[in-house]
PDB file of C-alpha atoms in Angstrom:
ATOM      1  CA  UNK A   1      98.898  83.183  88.590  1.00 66.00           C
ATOM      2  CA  UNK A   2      97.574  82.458  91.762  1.00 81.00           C
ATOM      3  CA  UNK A   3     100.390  82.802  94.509  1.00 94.00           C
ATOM      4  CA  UNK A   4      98.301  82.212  97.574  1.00 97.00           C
ATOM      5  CA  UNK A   5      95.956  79.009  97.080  1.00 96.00           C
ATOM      6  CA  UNK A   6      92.813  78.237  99.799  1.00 97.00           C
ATOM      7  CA  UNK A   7      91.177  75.226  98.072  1.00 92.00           C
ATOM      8  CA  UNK A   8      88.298  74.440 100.209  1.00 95.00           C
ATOM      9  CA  UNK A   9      85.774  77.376  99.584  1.00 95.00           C
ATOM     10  CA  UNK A  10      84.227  75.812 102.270  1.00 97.00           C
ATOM     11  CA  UNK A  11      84.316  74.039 106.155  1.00 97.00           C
ATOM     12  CA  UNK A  12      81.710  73.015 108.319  1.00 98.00           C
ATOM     13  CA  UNK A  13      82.487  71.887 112.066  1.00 98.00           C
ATOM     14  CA  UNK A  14      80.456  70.978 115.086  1.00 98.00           C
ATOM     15  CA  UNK A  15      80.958  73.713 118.258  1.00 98.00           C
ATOM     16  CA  UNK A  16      83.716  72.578 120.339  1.00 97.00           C
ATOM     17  CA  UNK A  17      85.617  70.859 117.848  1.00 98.00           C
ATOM     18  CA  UNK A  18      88.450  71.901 115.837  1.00 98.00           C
ATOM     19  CA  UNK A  19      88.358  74.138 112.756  1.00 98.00           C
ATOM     20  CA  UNK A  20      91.364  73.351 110.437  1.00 98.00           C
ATOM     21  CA  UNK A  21      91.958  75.964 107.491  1.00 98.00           C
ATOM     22  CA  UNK A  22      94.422  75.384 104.678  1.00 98.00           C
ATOM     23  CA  UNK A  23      96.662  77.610 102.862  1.00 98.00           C
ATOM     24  CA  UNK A  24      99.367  77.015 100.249  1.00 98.00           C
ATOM     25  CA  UNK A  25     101.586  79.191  98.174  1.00 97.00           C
ATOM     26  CA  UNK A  26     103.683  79.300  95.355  1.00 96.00           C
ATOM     27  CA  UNK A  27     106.242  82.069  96.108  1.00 94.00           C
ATOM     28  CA  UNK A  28     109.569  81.320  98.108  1.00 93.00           C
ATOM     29  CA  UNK A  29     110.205  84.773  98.947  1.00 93.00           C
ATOM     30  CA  UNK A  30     107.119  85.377 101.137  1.00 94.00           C
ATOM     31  CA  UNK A  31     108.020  85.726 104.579  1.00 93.00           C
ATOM     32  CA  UNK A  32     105.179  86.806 106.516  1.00 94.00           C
ATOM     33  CA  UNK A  33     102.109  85.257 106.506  1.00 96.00           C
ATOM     34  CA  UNK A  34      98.624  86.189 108.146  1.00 96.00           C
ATOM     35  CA  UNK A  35      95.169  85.149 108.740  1.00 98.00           C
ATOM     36  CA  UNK A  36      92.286  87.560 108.307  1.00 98.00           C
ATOM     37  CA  UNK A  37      88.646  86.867 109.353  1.00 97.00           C
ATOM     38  CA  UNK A  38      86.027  88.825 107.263  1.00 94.00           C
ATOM     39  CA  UNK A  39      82.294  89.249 107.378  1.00 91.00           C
ATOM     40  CA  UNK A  40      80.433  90.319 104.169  1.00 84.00           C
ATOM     41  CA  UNK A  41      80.673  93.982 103.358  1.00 78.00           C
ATOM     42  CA  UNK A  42      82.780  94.317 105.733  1.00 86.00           C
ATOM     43  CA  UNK A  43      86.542  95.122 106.585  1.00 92.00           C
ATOM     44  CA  UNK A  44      89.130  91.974 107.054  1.00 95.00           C
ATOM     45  CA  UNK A  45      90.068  91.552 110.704  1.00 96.00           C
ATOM     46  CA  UNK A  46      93.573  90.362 111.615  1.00 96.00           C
ATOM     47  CA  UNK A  47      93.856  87.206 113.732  1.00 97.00           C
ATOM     48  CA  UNK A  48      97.087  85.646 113.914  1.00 97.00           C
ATOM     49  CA  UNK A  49     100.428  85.782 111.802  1.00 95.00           C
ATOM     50  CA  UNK A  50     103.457  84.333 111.338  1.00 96.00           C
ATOM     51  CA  UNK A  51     106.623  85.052 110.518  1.00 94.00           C
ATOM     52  CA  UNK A  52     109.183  82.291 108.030  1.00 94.00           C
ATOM     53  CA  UNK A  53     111.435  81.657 110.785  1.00 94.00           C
ATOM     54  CA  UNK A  54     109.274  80.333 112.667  1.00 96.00           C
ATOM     55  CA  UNK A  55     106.965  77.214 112.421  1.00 96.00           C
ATOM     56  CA  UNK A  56     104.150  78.030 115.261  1.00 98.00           C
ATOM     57  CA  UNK A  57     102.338  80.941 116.279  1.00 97.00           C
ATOM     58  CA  UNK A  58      99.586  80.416 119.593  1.00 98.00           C
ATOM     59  CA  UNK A  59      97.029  83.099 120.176  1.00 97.00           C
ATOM     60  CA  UNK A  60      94.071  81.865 122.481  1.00 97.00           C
ATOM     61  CA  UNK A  61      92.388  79.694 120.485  1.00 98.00           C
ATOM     62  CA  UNK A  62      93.788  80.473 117.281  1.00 98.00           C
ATOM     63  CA  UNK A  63      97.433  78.717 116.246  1.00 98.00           C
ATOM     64  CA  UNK A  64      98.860  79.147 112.805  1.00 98.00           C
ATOM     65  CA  UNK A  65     101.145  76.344 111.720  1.00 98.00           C
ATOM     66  CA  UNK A  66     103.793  77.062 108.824  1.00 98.00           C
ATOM     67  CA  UNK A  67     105.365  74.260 106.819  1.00 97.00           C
ATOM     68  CA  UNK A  68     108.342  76.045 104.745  1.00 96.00           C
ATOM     69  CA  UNK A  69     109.070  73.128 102.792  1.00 96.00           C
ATOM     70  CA  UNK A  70     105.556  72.082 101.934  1.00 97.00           C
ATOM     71  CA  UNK A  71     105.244  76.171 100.959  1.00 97.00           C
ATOM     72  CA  UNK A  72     101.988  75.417 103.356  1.00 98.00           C
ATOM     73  CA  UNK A  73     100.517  76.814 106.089  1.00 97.00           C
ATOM     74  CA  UNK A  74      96.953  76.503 108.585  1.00 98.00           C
ATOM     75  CA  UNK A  75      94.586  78.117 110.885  1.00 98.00           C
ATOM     76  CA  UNK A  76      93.278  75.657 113.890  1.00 98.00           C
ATOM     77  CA  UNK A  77      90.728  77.096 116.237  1.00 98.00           C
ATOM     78  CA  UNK A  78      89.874  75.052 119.159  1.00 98.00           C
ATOM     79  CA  UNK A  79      87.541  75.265 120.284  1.00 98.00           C
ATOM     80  CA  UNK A  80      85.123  76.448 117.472  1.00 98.00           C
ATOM     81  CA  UNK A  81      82.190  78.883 118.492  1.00 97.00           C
ATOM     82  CA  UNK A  82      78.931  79.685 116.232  1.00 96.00           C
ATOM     83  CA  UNK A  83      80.465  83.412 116.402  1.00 95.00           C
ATOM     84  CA  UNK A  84      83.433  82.157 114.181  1.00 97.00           C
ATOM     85  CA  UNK A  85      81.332  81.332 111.296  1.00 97.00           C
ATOM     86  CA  UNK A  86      82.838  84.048 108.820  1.00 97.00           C
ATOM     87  CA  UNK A  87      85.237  83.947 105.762  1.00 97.00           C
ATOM     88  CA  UNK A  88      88.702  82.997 106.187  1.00 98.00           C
ATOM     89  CA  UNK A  89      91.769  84.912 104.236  1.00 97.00           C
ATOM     90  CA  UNK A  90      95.067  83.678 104.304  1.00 97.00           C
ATOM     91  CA  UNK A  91      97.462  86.410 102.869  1.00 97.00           C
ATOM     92  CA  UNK A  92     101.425  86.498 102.203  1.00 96.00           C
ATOM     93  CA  UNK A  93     103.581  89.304 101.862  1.00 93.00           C
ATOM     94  CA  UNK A  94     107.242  89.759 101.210  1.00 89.00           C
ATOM     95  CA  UNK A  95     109.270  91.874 103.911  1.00 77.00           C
ATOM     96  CA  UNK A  96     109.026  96.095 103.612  1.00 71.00           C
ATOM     97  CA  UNK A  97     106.804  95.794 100.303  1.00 79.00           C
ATOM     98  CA  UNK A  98     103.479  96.522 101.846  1.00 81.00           C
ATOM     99  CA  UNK A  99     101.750  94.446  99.751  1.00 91.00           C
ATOM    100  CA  UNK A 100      99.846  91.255 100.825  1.00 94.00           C
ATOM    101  CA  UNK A 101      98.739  88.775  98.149  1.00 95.00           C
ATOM    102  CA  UNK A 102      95.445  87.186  99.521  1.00 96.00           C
ATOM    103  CA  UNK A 103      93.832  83.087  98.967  1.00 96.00           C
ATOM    104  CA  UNK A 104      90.202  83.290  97.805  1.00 95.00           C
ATOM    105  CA  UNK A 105      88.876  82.734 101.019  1.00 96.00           C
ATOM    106  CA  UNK A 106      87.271  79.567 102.654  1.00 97.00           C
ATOM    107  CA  UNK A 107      83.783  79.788 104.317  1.00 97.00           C
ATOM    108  CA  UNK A 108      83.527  78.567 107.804  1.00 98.00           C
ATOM    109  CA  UNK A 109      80.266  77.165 109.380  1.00 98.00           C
ATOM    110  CA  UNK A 110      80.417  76.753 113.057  1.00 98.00           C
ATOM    111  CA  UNK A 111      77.352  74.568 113.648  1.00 97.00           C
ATOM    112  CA  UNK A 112      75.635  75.064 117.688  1.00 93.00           C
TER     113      UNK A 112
ATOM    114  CA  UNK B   1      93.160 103.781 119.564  1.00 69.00           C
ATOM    115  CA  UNK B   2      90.226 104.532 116.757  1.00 82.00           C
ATOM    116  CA  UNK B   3      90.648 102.336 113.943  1.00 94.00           C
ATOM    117  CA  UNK B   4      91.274 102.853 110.262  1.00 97.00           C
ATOM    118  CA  UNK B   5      88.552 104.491 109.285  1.00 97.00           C
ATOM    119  CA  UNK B   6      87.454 105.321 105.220  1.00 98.00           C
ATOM    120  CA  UNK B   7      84.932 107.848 103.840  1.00 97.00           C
ATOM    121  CA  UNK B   8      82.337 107.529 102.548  1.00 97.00           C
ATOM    122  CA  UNK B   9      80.877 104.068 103.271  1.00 96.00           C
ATOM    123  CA  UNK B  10      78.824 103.746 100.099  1.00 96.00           C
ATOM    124  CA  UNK B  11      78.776 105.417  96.841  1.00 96.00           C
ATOM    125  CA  UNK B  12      76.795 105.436  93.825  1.00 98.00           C
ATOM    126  CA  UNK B  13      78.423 106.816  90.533  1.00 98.00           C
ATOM    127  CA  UNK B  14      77.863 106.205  86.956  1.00 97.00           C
ATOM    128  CA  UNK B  15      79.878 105.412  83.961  1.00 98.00           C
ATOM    129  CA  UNK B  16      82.498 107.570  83.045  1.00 97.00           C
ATOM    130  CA  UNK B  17      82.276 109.453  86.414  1.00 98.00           C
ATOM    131  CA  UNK B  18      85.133 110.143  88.597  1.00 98.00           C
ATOM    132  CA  UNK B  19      85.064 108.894  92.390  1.00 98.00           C
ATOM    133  CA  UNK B  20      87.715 109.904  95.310  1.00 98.00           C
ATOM    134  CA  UNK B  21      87.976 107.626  98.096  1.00 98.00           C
ATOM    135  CA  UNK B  22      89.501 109.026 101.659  1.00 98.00           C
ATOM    136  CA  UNK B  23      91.203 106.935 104.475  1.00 98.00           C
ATOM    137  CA  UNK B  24      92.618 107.939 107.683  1.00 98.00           C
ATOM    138  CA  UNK B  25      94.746 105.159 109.589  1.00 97.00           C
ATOM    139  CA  UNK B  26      95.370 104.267 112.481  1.00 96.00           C
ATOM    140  CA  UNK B  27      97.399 106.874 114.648  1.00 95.00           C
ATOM    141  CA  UNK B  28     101.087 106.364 114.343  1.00 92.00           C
ATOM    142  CA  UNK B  29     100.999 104.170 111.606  1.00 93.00           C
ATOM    143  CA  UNK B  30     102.927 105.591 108.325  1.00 92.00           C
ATOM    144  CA  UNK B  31     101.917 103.115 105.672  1.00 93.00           C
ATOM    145  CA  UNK B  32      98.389 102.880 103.972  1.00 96.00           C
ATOM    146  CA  UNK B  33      97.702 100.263 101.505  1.00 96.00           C
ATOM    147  CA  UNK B  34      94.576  99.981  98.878  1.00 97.00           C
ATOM    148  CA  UNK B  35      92.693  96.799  98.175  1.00 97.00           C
ATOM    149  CA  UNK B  36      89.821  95.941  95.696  1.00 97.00           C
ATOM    150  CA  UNK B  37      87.626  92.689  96.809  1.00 94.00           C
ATOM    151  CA  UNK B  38      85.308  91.395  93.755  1.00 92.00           C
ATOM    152  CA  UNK B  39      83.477  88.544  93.750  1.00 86.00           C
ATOM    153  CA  UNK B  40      85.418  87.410  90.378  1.00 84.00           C
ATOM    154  CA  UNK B  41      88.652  88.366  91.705  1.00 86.00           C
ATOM    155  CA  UNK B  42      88.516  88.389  95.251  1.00 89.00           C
ATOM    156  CA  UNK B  43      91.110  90.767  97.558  1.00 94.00           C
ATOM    157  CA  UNK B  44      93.585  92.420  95.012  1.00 96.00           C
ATOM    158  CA  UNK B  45      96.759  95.124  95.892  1.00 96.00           C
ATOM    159  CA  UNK B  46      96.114  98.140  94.387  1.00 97.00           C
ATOM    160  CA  UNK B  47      98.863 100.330  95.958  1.00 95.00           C
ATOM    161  CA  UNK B  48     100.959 101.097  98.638  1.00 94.00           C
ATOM    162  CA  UNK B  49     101.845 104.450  99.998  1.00 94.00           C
ATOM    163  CA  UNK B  50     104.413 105.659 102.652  1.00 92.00           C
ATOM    164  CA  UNK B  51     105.543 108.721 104.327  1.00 91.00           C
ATOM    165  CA  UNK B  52     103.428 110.455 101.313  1.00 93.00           C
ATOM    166  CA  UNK B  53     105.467 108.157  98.268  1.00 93.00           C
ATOM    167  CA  UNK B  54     103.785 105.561  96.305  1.00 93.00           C
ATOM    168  CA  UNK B  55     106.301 101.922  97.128  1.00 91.00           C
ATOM    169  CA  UNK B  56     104.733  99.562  95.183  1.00 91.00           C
ATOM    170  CA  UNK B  57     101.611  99.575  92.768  1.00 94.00           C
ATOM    171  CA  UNK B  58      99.391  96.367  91.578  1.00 94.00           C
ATOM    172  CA  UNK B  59      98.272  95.298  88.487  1.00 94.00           C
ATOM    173  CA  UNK B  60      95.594  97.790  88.095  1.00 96.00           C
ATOM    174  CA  UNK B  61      95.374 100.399  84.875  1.00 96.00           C
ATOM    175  CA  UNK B  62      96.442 104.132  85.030  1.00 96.00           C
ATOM    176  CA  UNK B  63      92.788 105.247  85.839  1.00 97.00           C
ATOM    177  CA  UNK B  64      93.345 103.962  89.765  1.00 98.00           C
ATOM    178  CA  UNK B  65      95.890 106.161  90.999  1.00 97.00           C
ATOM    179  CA  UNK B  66      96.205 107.850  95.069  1.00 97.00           C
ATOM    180  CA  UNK B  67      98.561 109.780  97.051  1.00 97.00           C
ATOM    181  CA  UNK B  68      99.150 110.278 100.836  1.00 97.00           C
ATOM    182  CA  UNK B  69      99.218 113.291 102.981  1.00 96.00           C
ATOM    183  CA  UNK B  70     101.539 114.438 105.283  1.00 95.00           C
ATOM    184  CA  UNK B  71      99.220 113.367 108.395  1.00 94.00           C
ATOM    185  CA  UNK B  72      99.464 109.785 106.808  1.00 95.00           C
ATOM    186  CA  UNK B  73      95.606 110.226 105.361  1.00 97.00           C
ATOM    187  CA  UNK B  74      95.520 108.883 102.288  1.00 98.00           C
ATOM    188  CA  UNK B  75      93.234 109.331  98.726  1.00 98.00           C
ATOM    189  CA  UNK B  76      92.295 106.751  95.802  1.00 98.00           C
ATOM    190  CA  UNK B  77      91.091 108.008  92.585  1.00 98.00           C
ATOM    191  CA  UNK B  78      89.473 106.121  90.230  1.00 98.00           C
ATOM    192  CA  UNK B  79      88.671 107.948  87.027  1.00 95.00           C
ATOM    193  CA  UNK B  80      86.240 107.280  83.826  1.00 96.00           C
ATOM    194  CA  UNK B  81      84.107 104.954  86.205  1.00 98.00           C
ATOM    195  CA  UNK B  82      83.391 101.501  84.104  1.00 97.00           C
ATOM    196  CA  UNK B  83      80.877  98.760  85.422  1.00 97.00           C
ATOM    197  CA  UNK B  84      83.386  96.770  86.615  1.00 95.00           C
ATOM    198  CA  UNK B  85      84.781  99.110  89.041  1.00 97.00           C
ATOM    199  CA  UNK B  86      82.196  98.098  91.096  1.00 97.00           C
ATOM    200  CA  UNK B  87      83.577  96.955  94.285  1.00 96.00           C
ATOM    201  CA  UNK B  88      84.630  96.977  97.964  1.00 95.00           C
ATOM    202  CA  UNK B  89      87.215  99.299  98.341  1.00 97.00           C
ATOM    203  CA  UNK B  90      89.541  98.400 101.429  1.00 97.00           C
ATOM    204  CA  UNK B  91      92.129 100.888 102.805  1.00 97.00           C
ATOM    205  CA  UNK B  92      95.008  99.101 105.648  1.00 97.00           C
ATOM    206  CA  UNK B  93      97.184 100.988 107.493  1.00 96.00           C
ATOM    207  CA  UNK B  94     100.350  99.466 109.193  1.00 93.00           C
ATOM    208  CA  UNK B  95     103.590 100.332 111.601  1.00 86.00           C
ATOM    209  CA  UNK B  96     106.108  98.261 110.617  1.00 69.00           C
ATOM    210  CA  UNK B  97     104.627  96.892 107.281  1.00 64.00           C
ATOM    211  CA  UNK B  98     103.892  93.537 108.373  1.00 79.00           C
ATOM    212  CA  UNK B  99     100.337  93.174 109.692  1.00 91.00           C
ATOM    213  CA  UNK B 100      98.296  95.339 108.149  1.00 94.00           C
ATOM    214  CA  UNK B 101      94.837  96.823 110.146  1.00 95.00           C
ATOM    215  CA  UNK B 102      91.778  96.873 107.477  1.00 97.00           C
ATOM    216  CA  UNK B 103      89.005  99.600 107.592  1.00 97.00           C
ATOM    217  CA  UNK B 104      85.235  98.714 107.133  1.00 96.00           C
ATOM    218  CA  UNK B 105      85.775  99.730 103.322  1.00 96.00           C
ATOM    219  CA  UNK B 106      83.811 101.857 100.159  1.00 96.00           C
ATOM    220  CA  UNK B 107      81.334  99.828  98.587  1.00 96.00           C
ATOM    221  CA  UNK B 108      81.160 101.668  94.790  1.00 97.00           C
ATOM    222  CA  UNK B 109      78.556 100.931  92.824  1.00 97.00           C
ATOM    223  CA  UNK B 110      78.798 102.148  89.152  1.00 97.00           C
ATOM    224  CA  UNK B 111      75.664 102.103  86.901  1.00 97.00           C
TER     225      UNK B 111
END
């Protein structure tokens, strides 16, 4: 059962335009939710997060947008740089368990 | 501040083997959690550990087990090695249990 859903596998965007990344979930009880960018073989690094009582979180470039009702949430980066071509986790986790369920990832190709 | 860091970086075992996998965290932070990526299956939980006490445990068979030191460095076993135990091994550390701080990860190979 798949609790955290990333259905494009992949995104291709011109530089300087917006990136938009998709996330949904199943679970009502997450209420902390995260973006994670991740090269191959390598470690996931943290971008931005969110927490359920809010419905925006701004970070330079990076803003994560949370719809509670739609159990949705995205990543826009504007603008997109080549250097942001990399694979995209959204993950969810449920308050003090330590445990963050993870989306299978959506390839982004910043194109110069 | 030095980042989570996790010994070694690669590893080459064979079937039936044992393997131990070490990660320190981040100074300060108290909670270290285990993640195997796969192609197949992606990022999964494997376990959670706190102030040396396992919290909460994934989906993952008796042969994957860990504990956690008193300096918050933390172990994951993985014994009688099978082929699909190949994987990227990721170790996060965390303050408040919220965001979560990844280290470059194990890559296991089993033969």
């Amino acid at each position: 059962d798949q609790q955290v859903k990333q259905n494009s596998p992949s995104l291709s965007v011109q530089e300087g335009r917006i990136s938009i990344l998709n996330c949904d979930y199943t679970n009502s009880m997450f209420d902390y939710f995260l973006w994670y960018k991740k090269y191959p073989a390598e470690g996931p690094t943290f971008l931005i997060s969110i927490s359920s009582i809010k419905d925006k979180n701004e970070d330079g470039r990076f803003t994560v947008f949370l719809n509670k009702s739609a159990k949705h949430l995205s990543l826009h980066i504007v603008p997109s740089q080549p250097g942001d071509s990399a694979v995209y986790f959204c993950a969810a986790s449920t308050s003090n368990t330590g445990k963050l369920i993870f989306g299978q990832g959506t390839t982004l190709q910043v194109k110069p | 501040k030095a980042g989570v860091t996790q010994t070694p970086r690669y590893l080459i075992k064979t079937r039936g083997q044992q393997v131990t996998l070490s990660c320190s965290p981040i100074s300060g932070h108290r909670s270290v959690s285990w993640y195997q990526q796969t192609p197949g299956q992606g990022l999964q939980f494997l376990f959670e550990y706190f102030s040396e006490t396992q919290r909460n445990k994934g989906n993952f068979p008796g042969r994957f087990s860990g504990r956690q030191f008193s300096n918050s460095r933390s172990e994951m076993n993985v014994s009688t090695l099978e082929l699909g135990d190949s994987a990227l091994y990721l170790c996060a550390s965390s303050m408040a249990l919220e965001t979560q701080y990844f280290g470059p990860g194990t890559r296991l190979l089993v033969l």
